[in-house]
Amino acid sequence: MNVELLVSHYNYWIVIFLMMVGFYILISRGNLIKKIVGLNVFQTSVFMLYITLGKISGGTPPILTEGEAVYSNPLPHVLILTAIVVGIATTSVGLALAIRIKEAYGTVEEDEINRIEAGIEAGG
Amino acid sequence: MTTELILSLVLPVVGAALILLLRGNPNAREAASLVTAGALFAVVLRIHGAVRSGAIPEVVLAEPIPGISIALEAEPLGVLFALIASFLWIVTTAYSIGYMRGHHEKNQTRFYLFFAFAIASVMGVAFAGNLFTLFVFYEVLSLTTFPLVTHAGTEKAKRAGRVYLGVLFSTSIVFQLLAIIWVYAMTGTLDFEPGGILRGVVPVPDGVVPVLLGLFVFGIGKAAVMPFHRWLPAAMVAPTPVSALLHAVAVVKAGVFAVLKITVYVFGIDFVSELGASTWLMWIAAATIILGSLVAFTKDNLKARLAYSTVSQLSYVVLGAMLANSWGVIGSGMHIAMHAFGKITLFFCAGAIMVAAHRSEVSQLGGLGRKMPVTFAAFFIGTLSIVGLPPTGGSWSKWFLGLGSLEAGQVGLMVVLMVSSLLSLAYLMEIPLKGFFGKDAEVADHHHGDSAGHEGHGGHDGHEDHYRAPPWSLAAIVTTAAACLALFVYPEPFYRLMAMVVGQ
Amino acid sequence: MSQHLPILQVVVPLLAAPLCIFVRNGRAAWGLAVLASWVSLGIALALLGQVGTGGVISYAIGDWMPPIGIEYRVDIVNAWVLVIVATIGALVSPYALVSVEREIDARRIPLFYSAYLLCICGLLGIAITGDVFNVFVFLEISSLSAYALIALGRDRRALTSAFRYLVMGSVGATFIVIGIGLLYSMTGSLNMADLAQLLPGVWESRTVRVAYGFLAVGFCLKLALFPLHLWLPNAYTYAPSPVTAFMASTATKVAVYMLLRFFLTVFGWHFSFEQMELDRVLLPLALVAIVSMSLVAIFQVNVKRLLAYSSVAQIGYMVLGLSFATVTGLTATLLHLFNHALMKGALFMAMGCVMYRIGSVQIGAMAGLGRRMPVTMAAFVVGGLSLVGVPLTVGFVSKWYLILGALERGWWPVAVLILLTSLMALVYVWRVVEVAYFREYQGEGDAREAPWMLLWPTWALVALNLYFGIDAGRTAGIARQAAEVLMAGIGQ
């Protein structure tokens, strides 16, 4: 693979890096809050993907002015506005759940929760 | 005629509703049972008349899946089965009245209720117009007889119930349903047609027909072909009238009837015999005949012995179907009838012995025949019919089955039939012989004879009716025993119907 | 009015949802929810009728013409799914009244109905829209409200199962957005019909294939295909009874619909089965799901969890039908969408009745209920028979087409496997039945028959199980028509 390809597609590399980081946090961390952070990073990588897709090299912002023929595509931005809203909603529901879990179990660590739940199952 | 067909299904259900309504008054409840049974028999007789004159009434009830309907159709074979089942229902109802009261059974309303449902499903099986309908009523029959099998509610009854449904459902779902859908996938129809529907499939892939036939024979678990026979002995925990009508007549006969009907109307006997598709199944049936008899020998419990005898005898019917020639099919159909009358007599007697003398083991029967002569005489007649000796109806079906196996060129099977007859003579004749000529058996506490699973009975019968079967039951026993004799002289109706089936 | 039905289908529950919060009263909110859900059902049925007579309905939101504007596009396939969702929604909402009062804090009840309506709205939206990004939006509406609904369960484990579902669900949804984004980057379109026209030109591109992969994983997470089903059993077990009944009958069905819509309509049959060989992936997964999950179900002691595992197995049947890649197989899938909704809805509702009376759905606690709650348990028995696939119930009709499909392909071992797993279903249903009918009642609780308000919706579903089992002509006809539409695709 030549270097030029690597460099010219740098936006994708950033996206992939963020995605993996987010996914890794999501899987490896037992703390529910950290999981939500991981999920956020993961989702943000997708926002980046969409936004960079809309950029057309040499294109200007999509505002109707004289003499400019090439615009960046505004649609991905609009879509991602929606996705960001969705992401915020997800985060807030997740955090709300984490608070309720903290109230119910006294902890937000997954392994401790699992231990408590195993105790419930064993005790009927 | 379509009205009668629908009535044959509806009447028992109406009877069931009456039974439920009259549950507060046992006399009225039993009267309702008897009247329904009589009415049903009258309806079937009317259908019989029509079919004998050449009509084939049919009616479509519903169409669950496009192209696949629930349809009723009265053809000679179905009429034969319906006649037997509806007639014996009357007799069994009479017998039950004596037995259930004499035995102080609980939940008698539930008993009569599900009995009526079971008969409705048997009528559905008998008059099924296509494979799908047959399958539906076959499954409904398993479900409706389940509460009868577990009637006692004991741990043993529950275990038996599990075996019962387990074997019947698993064979029917895994083998039978697969075969049915397979037939549909090949032919695009599930209707029963003279000469079969498979012949039209060109070309039938190699080896498919024997496999398909096997799927049906084993998939119809109610035919109790080994190794799927375990449910039948297990079902003996049911009250004796259930064993008598359902597990000697209605349910098991529904199984062998289905095998016969499918062989004749789905495969077509010529098609099967041309391909030799059934040879391997003949030998499995033969093995069941012999093995069933051998196991029966080892059973001391009277009902268990009768159950294994049934396993063995059912395979006669299967064998007749697998011979796939006219004599075989006639013998097969006749055996459905003859064995029904013979075996129900035996079960009635076993129940009478249990109610009157509280004995259930063969070894306890010594000398009992001198105290209960009518019962043991009836048992003797029933035995003759099962073995196939004159002057009983059973000799006819054995005769035709013998002819059939010779026509198929299977001398070996002829030998099997003979050996098995000898075996059944030995294990059944022991009972009346012991009864009449044996030493009085020492039964320490005959009030707690170990019956096949029913809960402790009342145990405080007055001494005056000791060793006397309830009169209702006795009347039933005499009726069926007399029928065994009558069928020797007058097998005509059943023979005619079977002759129509094979087109003679 | 009638030309605006497609948008009303979504707008009615969407507007009723905030109203539920404003009324601040449980009963009033319930009244709104019932009203909105029955209006939705009416609209769904009307749409099915319109599609049946007039063909595909295309509705341009705000008069922005597709493919630029968002299009709601109703054909026989999604009209069918709309009816499924709306039917269950309409039957669960009256059921919820008493059940929710017993299982949820009074002050949260208006919120419950609000979330419930949003969930209905989301699911209907996924089904009705013809725009792939819109699918994602509605997917999140339905998922977020589902997380909240599950978390309302009385057991504290409801919270953790909702959290796990949230994590897995969000990952799934994000995968789907990635897939959609990649498709957009290759075609510049988000309209399904338009995509179906444009995609054949770029079939060979690696991006399209990657998009396909992301979408596949996302959908499979959402529809809980083995081994991506881990969120499902706990979520169904600890959610409040009406939520379980609703979710089990609709959420996974809509996910299956998404899968069918994307892979058959947008990508097309040829791409999915000839180039991507989707069947090779789905067939083994479906078979493993059916067998292993049926097996796991047998050993459960909590009946709701038992039914949840059974759901994962049943989803396997739906995917199996798709993997046959034939009209009969697809018919089986589409038919089972509906039929399984009916049977699982009835079963979970019956369990809700049990929960209402004895406060537990452990098998052991159900001893003697056959006598104590005969109407409820009779519903369970019929639903169970339907699940097993006994003739004259809808379950049989599904199995029939599925096995027919397998035999048409000559895959008789698959047919045998389907039948064997029916037996396993018999075993797990039987375990419950035996305890309920053959053991004496031991609890000291108030085990009377469930109230009428719980029983009638339950029995309405049971009746549908029987009705469409005895006369499947219409359902099978629609399913086959829908299967043909899906097979034909739009573009080709």
PDB file of C-alpha atoms in Angstrom, chain B residues 236-441:
ATOM      1  CA  MET B 236     -52.687 -49.241  31.047  1.00  0.00           C
ATOM      2  CA  VAL B 237     -52.708 -47.161  34.216  1.00  0.00           C
ATOM      3  CA  ALA B 238     -55.963 -45.718  32.933  1.00  0.00           C
ATOM      4  CA  PRO B 239     -59.269 -47.007  34.280  1.00  0.00           C
ATOM      5  CA  THR B 240     -60.167 -50.292  32.597  1.00  0.00           C
ATOM      6  CA  PRO B 241     -62.976 -48.982  30.367  1.00  0.00           C
ATOM      7  CA  VAL B 242     -60.408 -46.638  28.863  1.00  0.00           C
ATOM      8  CA  SER B 243     -58.000 -49.470  28.277  1.00  0.00           C
ATOM      9  CA  ALA B 244     -60.842 -51.483  26.827  1.00  0.00           C
ATOM     10  CA  LEU B 245     -62.288 -49.038  24.345  1.00  0.00           C
ATOM     11  CA  LEU B 246     -59.340 -46.773  23.652  1.00  0.00           C
ATOM     12  CA  HIS B 247     -56.312 -48.932  24.041  1.00  0.00           C
ATOM     13  CA  ALA B 248     -57.777 -52.043  22.569  1.00  0.00           C
ATOM     14  CA  VAL B 249     -60.126 -50.456  20.057  1.00  0.00           C
ATOM     15  CA  ALA B 250     -60.365 -46.785  19.293  1.00  0.00           C
ATOM     16  CA  VAL B 251     -56.882 -45.323  19.707  1.00  0.00           C
ATOM     17  CA  VAL B 252     -54.773 -48.255  18.607  1.00  0.00           C
ATOM     18  CA  LYS B 253     -57.173 -49.073  15.819  1.00  0.00           C
ATOM     19  CA  ALA B 254     -57.005 -45.466  14.722  1.00  0.00           C
ATOM     20  CA  GLY B 255     -53.295 -46.118  14.294  1.00  0.00           C
ATOM     21  CA  VAL B 256     -53.468 -49.298  12.272  1.00  0.00           C
ATOM     22  CA  PHE B 257     -56.471 -47.955  10.408  1.00  0.00           C
ATOM     23  CA  ALA B 258     -54.384 -44.967   9.381  1.00  0.00           C
ATOM     24  CA  VAL B 259     -51.560 -47.224   8.215  1.00  0.00           C
ATOM     25  CA  LEU B 260     -53.980 -49.279   6.159  1.00  0.00           C
ATOM     26  CA  LYS B 261     -55.769 -46.262   4.748  1.00  0.00           C
ATOM     27  CA  ILE B 262     -52.537 -44.540   3.779  1.00  0.00           C
ATOM     28  CA  THR B 263     -51.164 -47.671   2.169  1.00  0.00           C
ATOM     29  CA  VAL B 264     -54.322 -48.116   0.128  1.00  0.00           C
ATOM     30  CA  TYR B 265     -55.260 -44.548  -0.728  1.00  0.00           C
ATOM     31  CA  VAL B 266     -51.980 -42.660  -0.739  1.00  0.00           C
ATOM     32  CA  PHE B 267     -49.517 -45.237  -1.991  1.00  0.00           C
ATOM     33  CA  GLY B 268     -51.881 -47.679  -3.681  1.00  0.00           C
ATOM     34  CA  ILE B 269     -51.315 -51.374  -3.066  1.00  0.00           C
ATOM     35  CA  ASP B 270     -50.324 -52.177  -6.631  1.00  0.00           C
ATOM     36  CA  PHE B 271     -47.737 -49.413  -6.562  1.00  0.00           C
ATOM     37  CA  VAL B 272     -46.296 -50.638  -3.280  1.00  0.00           C
ATOM     38  CA  SER B 273     -46.145 -54.271  -4.347  1.00  0.00           C
ATOM     39  CA  GLU B 274     -44.618 -53.425  -7.743  1.00  0.00           C
ATOM     40  CA  LEU B 275     -41.807 -51.546  -6.038  1.00  0.00           C
ATOM     41  CA  GLY B 276     -41.486 -54.059  -3.225  1.00  0.00           C
ATOM     42  CA  ALA B 277     -41.420 -51.001  -1.029  1.00  0.00           C
ATOM     43  CA  SER B 278     -42.964 -52.688   1.953  1.00  0.00           C
ATOM     44  CA  THR B 279     -40.899 -55.851   2.272  1.00  0.00           C
ATOM     45  CA  TRP B 280     -38.686 -54.507   5.030  1.00  0.00           C
ATOM     46  CA  LEU B 281     -41.682 -53.295   6.957  1.00  0.00           C
ATOM     47  CA  MET B 282     -43.364 -56.704   6.699  1.00  0.00           C
ATOM     48  CA  TRP B 283     -40.512 -58.171   8.644  1.00  0.00           C
ATOM     49  CA  ILE B 284     -40.581 -55.442  11.231  1.00  0.00           C
ATOM     50  CA  ALA B 285     -44.279 -56.112  11.708  1.00  0.00           C
ATOM     51  CA  ALA B 286     -43.538 -59.829  11.925  1.00  0.00           C
ATOM     52  CA  ALA B 287     -40.868 -59.190  14.536  1.00  0.00           C
ATOM     53  CA  THR B 288     -43.322 -57.099  16.533  1.00  0.00           C
ATOM     54  CA  ILE B 289     -45.871 -59.896  16.352  1.00  0.00           C
ATOM     55  CA  ILE B 290     -43.460 -62.445  17.784  1.00  0.00           C
ATOM     56  CA  LEU B 291     -41.717 -60.181  20.277  1.00  0.00           C
ATOM     57  CA  GLY B 292     -45.011 -58.792  21.560  1.00  0.00           C
ATOM     58  CA  SER B 293     -46.241 -62.298  22.231  1.00  0.00           C
ATOM     59  CA  LEU B 294     -43.024 -63.253  23.970  1.00  0.00           C
ATOM     60  CA  VAL B 295     -43.135 -60.232  26.240  1.00  0.00           C
ATOM     61  CA  ALA B 296     -46.797 -60.924  27.002  1.00  0.00           C
ATOM     62  CA  PHE B 297     -45.704 -64.282  28.367  1.00  0.00           C
ATOM     63  CA  THR B 298     -43.521 -62.658  30.968  1.00  0.00           C
ATOM     64  CA  LYS B 299     -46.213 -60.361  32.324  1.00  0.00           C
ATOM     65  CA  ASP B 300     -48.070 -61.447  35.421  1.00  0.00           C
ATOM     66  CA  ASN B 301     -50.205 -58.332  35.562  1.00  0.00           C
ATOM     67  CA  LEU B 302     -53.309 -59.140  33.581  1.00  0.00           C
ATOM     68  CA  LYS B 303     -53.703 -55.741  31.919  1.00  0.00           C
ATOM     69  CA  ALA B 304     -50.021 -55.620  30.999  1.00  0.00           C
ATOM     70  CA  ARG B 305     -50.288 -59.052  29.418  1.00  0.00           C
ATOM     71  CA  LEU B 306     -53.297 -57.928  27.419  1.00  0.00           C
ATOM     72  CA  ALA B 307     -51.438 -54.775  26.411  1.00  0.00           C
ATOM     73  CA  TYR B 308     -48.529 -56.691  24.935  1.00  0.00           C
ATOM     74  CA  SER B 309     -50.963 -59.026  23.275  1.00  0.00           C
ATOM     75  CA  THR B 310     -52.457 -55.924  21.680  1.00  0.00           C
ATOM     76  CA  VAL B 311     -49.024 -54.773  20.527  1.00  0.00           C
ATOM     77  CA  SER B 312     -48.567 -58.110  18.849  1.00  0.00           C
ATOM     78  CA  GLN B 313     -52.035 -58.233  17.325  1.00  0.00           C
ATOM     79  CA  LEU B 314     -51.846 -54.687  15.978  1.00  0.00           C
ATOM     80  CA  SER B 315     -48.930 -55.683  13.845  1.00  0.00           C
ATOM     81  CA  TYR B 316     -51.150 -58.258  12.168  1.00  0.00           C
ATOM     82  CA  VAL B 317     -53.075 -55.347  10.752  1.00  0.00           C
ATOM     83  CA  VAL B 318     -49.882 -53.538   9.779  1.00  0.00           C
ATOM     84  CA  LEU B 319     -48.580 -56.737   8.230  1.00  0.00           C
ATOM     85  CA  GLY B 320     -51.783 -57.143   6.234  1.00  0.00           C
ATOM     86  CA  ALA B 321     -51.373 -53.619   4.885  1.00  0.00           C
ATOM     87  CA  MET B 322     -47.710 -54.190   4.047  1.00  0.00           C
ATOM     88  CA  LEU B 323     -48.516 -57.354   2.121  1.00  0.00           C
ATOM     89  CA  ALA B 324     -50.109 -54.926  -0.325  1.00  0.00           C
ATOM     90  CA  ASN B 325     -52.426 -57.387  -2.012  1.00  0.00           C
ATOM     91  CA  SER B 326     -56.187 -57.849  -1.932  1.00  0.00           C
ATOM     92  CA  TRP B 327     -56.268 -60.696   0.572  1.00  0.00           C
ATOM     93  CA  GLY B 328     -53.839 -58.944   2.834  1.00  0.00           C
ATOM     94  CA  VAL B 329     -55.878 -55.752   2.861  1.00  0.00           C
ATOM     95  CA  ILE B 330     -59.127 -57.625   3.417  1.00  0.00           C
ATOM     96  CA  GLY B 331     -57.546 -59.593   6.256  1.00  0.00           C
ATOM     97  CA  SER B 332     -56.094 -56.425   7.672  1.00  0.00           C
ATOM     98  CA  GLY B 333     -59.440 -54.641   7.728  1.00  0.00           C
ATOM     99  CA  MET B 334     -61.255 -57.662   9.094  1.00  0.00           C
ATOM    100  CA  HIS B 335     -58.678 -57.957  11.825  1.00  0.00           C
ATOM    101  CA  ILE B 336     -59.395 -54.401  12.908  1.00  0.00           C
ATOM    102  CA  ALA B 337     -62.955 -55.546  13.531  1.00  0.00           C
ATOM    103  CA  MET B 338     -62.315 -59.000  14.942  1.00  0.00           C
ATOM    104  CA  HIS B 339     -59.534 -58.055  17.258  1.00  0.00           C
ATOM    105  CA  ALA B 340     -61.633 -55.139  18.512  1.00  0.00           C
ATOM    106  CA  PHE B 341     -64.434 -57.397  19.672  1.00  0.00           C
ATOM    107  CA  GLY B 342     -62.106 -60.037  21.080  1.00  0.00           C
ATOM    108  CA  LYS B 343     -59.789 -57.713  22.935  1.00  0.00           C
ATOM    109  CA  ILE B 344     -62.510 -55.511  24.377  1.00  0.00           C
ATOM    110  CA  THR B 345     -64.099 -58.625  25.838  1.00  0.00           C
ATOM    111  CA  LEU B 346     -60.833 -59.561  27.485  1.00  0.00           C
ATOM    112  CA  PHE B 347     -60.379 -56.096  28.948  1.00  0.00           C
ATOM    113  CA  PHE B 348     -63.953 -55.996  30.177  1.00  0.00           C
ATOM    114  CA  CYS B 349     -63.319 -59.275  31.959  1.00  0.00           C
ATOM    115  CA  ALA B 350     -60.073 -58.002  33.455  1.00  0.00           C
ATOM    116  CA  GLY B 351     -61.917 -54.948  34.755  1.00  0.00           C
ATOM    117  CA  ALA B 352     -64.743 -57.041  36.163  1.00  0.00           C
ATOM    118  CA  ILE B 353     -62.249 -59.228  37.975  1.00  0.00           C
ATOM    119  CA  MET B 354     -60.566 -56.130  39.384  1.00  0.00           C
ATOM    120  CA  VAL B 355     -63.834 -54.594  40.591  1.00  0.00           C
ATOM    121  CA  ALA B 356     -65.427 -57.738  41.929  1.00  0.00           C
ATOM    122  CA  ALA B 357     -62.441 -59.679  43.248  1.00  0.00           C
ATOM    123  CA  HIS B 358     -59.796 -56.960  43.488  1.00  0.00           C
ATOM    124  CA  ARG B 359     -57.283 -59.099  41.701  1.00  0.00           C
ATOM    125  CA  SER B 360     -55.068 -57.886  38.898  1.00  0.00           C
ATOM    126  CA  GLU B 361     -52.297 -60.471  38.631  1.00  0.00           C
ATOM    127  CA  VAL B 362     -52.620 -63.644  36.607  1.00  0.00           C
ATOM    128  CA  SER B 363     -51.142 -65.681  39.432  1.00  0.00           C
ATOM    129  CA  GLN B 364     -53.952 -64.611  41.751  1.00  0.00           C
ATOM    130  CA  LEU B 365     -56.709 -65.915  39.523  1.00  0.00           C
ATOM    131  CA  GLY B 366     -56.684 -69.570  40.546  1.00  0.00           C
ATOM    132  CA  GLY B 367     -60.167 -70.907  41.078  1.00  0.00           C
ATOM    133  CA  LEU B 368     -61.794 -67.560  40.517  1.00  0.00           C
ATOM    134  CA  GLY B 369     -63.611 -68.866  37.467  1.00  0.00           C
ATOM    135  CA  ARG B 370     -65.789 -71.031  39.635  1.00  0.00           C
ATOM    136  CA  LYS B 371     -66.955 -67.916  41.475  1.00  0.00           C
ATOM    137  CA  MET B 372     -67.314 -65.740  38.359  1.00  0.00           C
ATOM    138  CA  PRO B 373     -68.290 -68.235  35.672  1.00  0.00           C
ATOM    139  CA  VAL B 374     -69.850 -65.800  33.206  1.00  0.00           C
ATOM    140  CA  THR B 375     -66.832 -63.534  33.222  1.00  0.00           C
ATOM    141  CA  PHE B 376     -64.382 -66.352  32.719  1.00  0.00           C
ATOM    142  CA  ALA B 377     -66.504 -67.989  30.040  1.00  0.00           C
ATOM    143  CA  ALA B 378     -66.496 -64.692  28.186  1.00  0.00           C
ATOM    144  CA  PHE B 379     -62.756 -64.486  28.628  1.00  0.00           C
ATOM    145  CA  PHE B 380     -62.477 -67.936  27.079  1.00  0.00           C
ATOM    146  CA  ILE B 381     -64.475 -66.871  24.030  1.00  0.00           C
ATOM    147  CA  GLY B 382     -62.445 -63.706  23.692  1.00  0.00           C
ATOM    148  CA  THR B 383     -59.271 -65.766  23.825  1.00  0.00           C
ATOM    149  CA  LEU B 384     -60.490 -68.020  21.040  1.00  0.00           C
ATOM    150  CA  SER B 385     -61.207 -65.004  18.894  1.00  0.00           C
ATOM    151  CA  ILE B 386     -57.788 -63.456  19.497  1.00  0.00           C
ATOM    152  CA  VAL B 387     -56.034 -66.705  18.741  1.00  0.00           C
ATOM    153  CA  GLY B 388     -58.174 -67.132  15.661  1.00  0.00           C
ATOM    154  CA  LEU B 389     -59.950 -70.374  16.399  1.00  0.00           C
ATOM    155  CA  PRO B 390     -63.487 -71.225  15.327  1.00  0.00           C
ATOM    156  CA  PRO B 391     -66.233 -70.646  16.219  1.00  0.00           C
ATOM    157  CA  THR B 392     -65.218 -67.041  16.617  1.00  0.00           C
ATOM    158  CA  GLY B 393     -64.849 -64.118  14.241  1.00  0.00           C
ATOM    159  CA  GLY B 394     -61.106 -64.022  14.740  1.00  0.00           C
ATOM    160  CA  SER B 395     -60.644 -67.073  12.585  1.00  0.00           C
ATOM    161  CA  TRP B 396     -61.714 -65.132   9.490  1.00  0.00           C
ATOM    162  CA  SER B 397     -59.164 -62.392   9.701  1.00  0.00           C
ATOM    163  CA  LYS B 398     -56.346 -64.877  10.357  1.00  0.00           C
ATOM    164  CA  TRP B 399     -57.541 -66.872   7.401  1.00  0.00           C
ATOM    165  CA  PHE B 400     -57.392 -63.911   5.014  1.00  0.00           C
ATOM    166  CA  LEU B 401     -54.068 -62.738   6.372  1.00  0.00           C
ATOM    167  CA  GLY B 402     -52.681 -66.234   5.757  1.00  0.00           C
ATOM    168  CA  LEU B 403     -54.016 -66.168   2.211  1.00  0.00           C
ATOM    169  CA  GLY B 404     -52.460 -62.755   1.745  1.00  0.00           C
ATOM    170  CA  SER B 405     -49.010 -63.816   2.856  1.00  0.00           C
ATOM    171  CA  LEU B 406     -49.128 -66.868   0.585  1.00  0.00           C
ATOM    172  CA  GLU B 407     -50.187 -64.674  -2.332  1.00  0.00           C
ATOM    173  CA  ALA B 408     -47.258 -62.391  -1.610  1.00  0.00           C
ATOM    174  CA  GLY B 409     -45.037 -65.443  -1.715  1.00  0.00           C
ATOM    175  CA  GLN B 410     -43.960 -64.970   1.877  1.00  0.00           C
ATOM    176  CA  VAL B 411     -44.180 -68.453   3.366  1.00  0.00           C
ATOM    177  CA  GLY B 412     -41.999 -67.259   6.208  1.00  0.00           C
ATOM    178  CA  LEU B 413     -44.702 -64.838   7.276  1.00  0.00           C
ATOM    179  CA  MET B 414     -47.227 -67.659   7.245  1.00  0.00           C
ATOM    180  CA  VAL B 415     -45.019 -69.459   9.740  1.00  0.00           C
ATOM    181  CA  VAL B 416     -44.824 -66.318  11.861  1.00  0.00           C
ATOM    182  CA  LEU B 417     -48.603 -66.097  11.940  1.00  0.00           C
ATOM    183  CA  MET B 418     -48.891 -69.708  13.082  1.00  0.00           C
ATOM    184  CA  VAL B 419     -46.225 -69.473  15.738  1.00  0.00           C
ATOM    185  CA  SER B 420     -47.737 -66.309  17.090  1.00  0.00           C
ATOM    186  CA  SER B 421     -51.180 -67.892  17.250  1.00  0.00           C
ATOM    187  CA  LEU B 422     -49.741 -70.710  19.303  1.00  0.00           C
ATOM    188  CA  LEU B 423     -48.002 -68.256  21.577  1.00  0.00           C
ATOM    189  CA  SER B 424     -51.131 -66.242  22.153  1.00  0.00           C
ATOM    190  CA  LEU B 425     -53.087 -69.414  22.775  1.00  0.00           C
ATOM    191  CA  ALA B 426     -50.596 -70.296  25.475  1.00  0.00           C
ATOM    192  CA  TYR B 427     -50.450 -66.987  27.294  1.00  0.00           C
ATOM    193  CA  LEU B 428     -54.140 -66.199  27.123  1.00  0.00           C
ATOM    194  CA  MET B 429     -55.605 -69.643  27.690  1.00  0.00           C
ATOM    195  CA  GLU B 430     -53.697 -69.866  30.936  1.00  0.00           C
ATOM    196  CA  ILE B 431     -56.175 -67.428  32.457  1.00  0.00           C
ATOM    197  CA  PRO B 432     -59.528 -69.218  31.946  1.00  0.00           C
ATOM    198  CA  LEU B 433     -57.829 -72.542  32.625  1.00  0.00           C
ATOM    199  CA  LYS B 434     -56.483 -71.293  35.926  1.00  0.00           C
ATOM    200  CA  GLY B 435     -59.820 -69.739  36.701  1.00  0.00           C
ATOM    201  CA  PHE B 436     -61.860 -72.830  36.168  1.00  0.00           C
ATOM    202  CA  PHE B 437     -59.504 -75.616  37.094  1.00  0.00           C
ATOM    203  CA  GLY B 438     -56.780 -74.006  39.175  1.00  0.00           C
ATOM    204  CA  LYS B 439     -56.365 -74.250  42.923  1.00  0.00           C
ATOM    205  CA  ASP B 440     -57.870 -71.381  44.887  1.00  0.00           C
ATOM    206  CA  ALA B 441     -55.185 -68.781  44.979  1.00  0.00           C
TER     207      ALA B 441
END
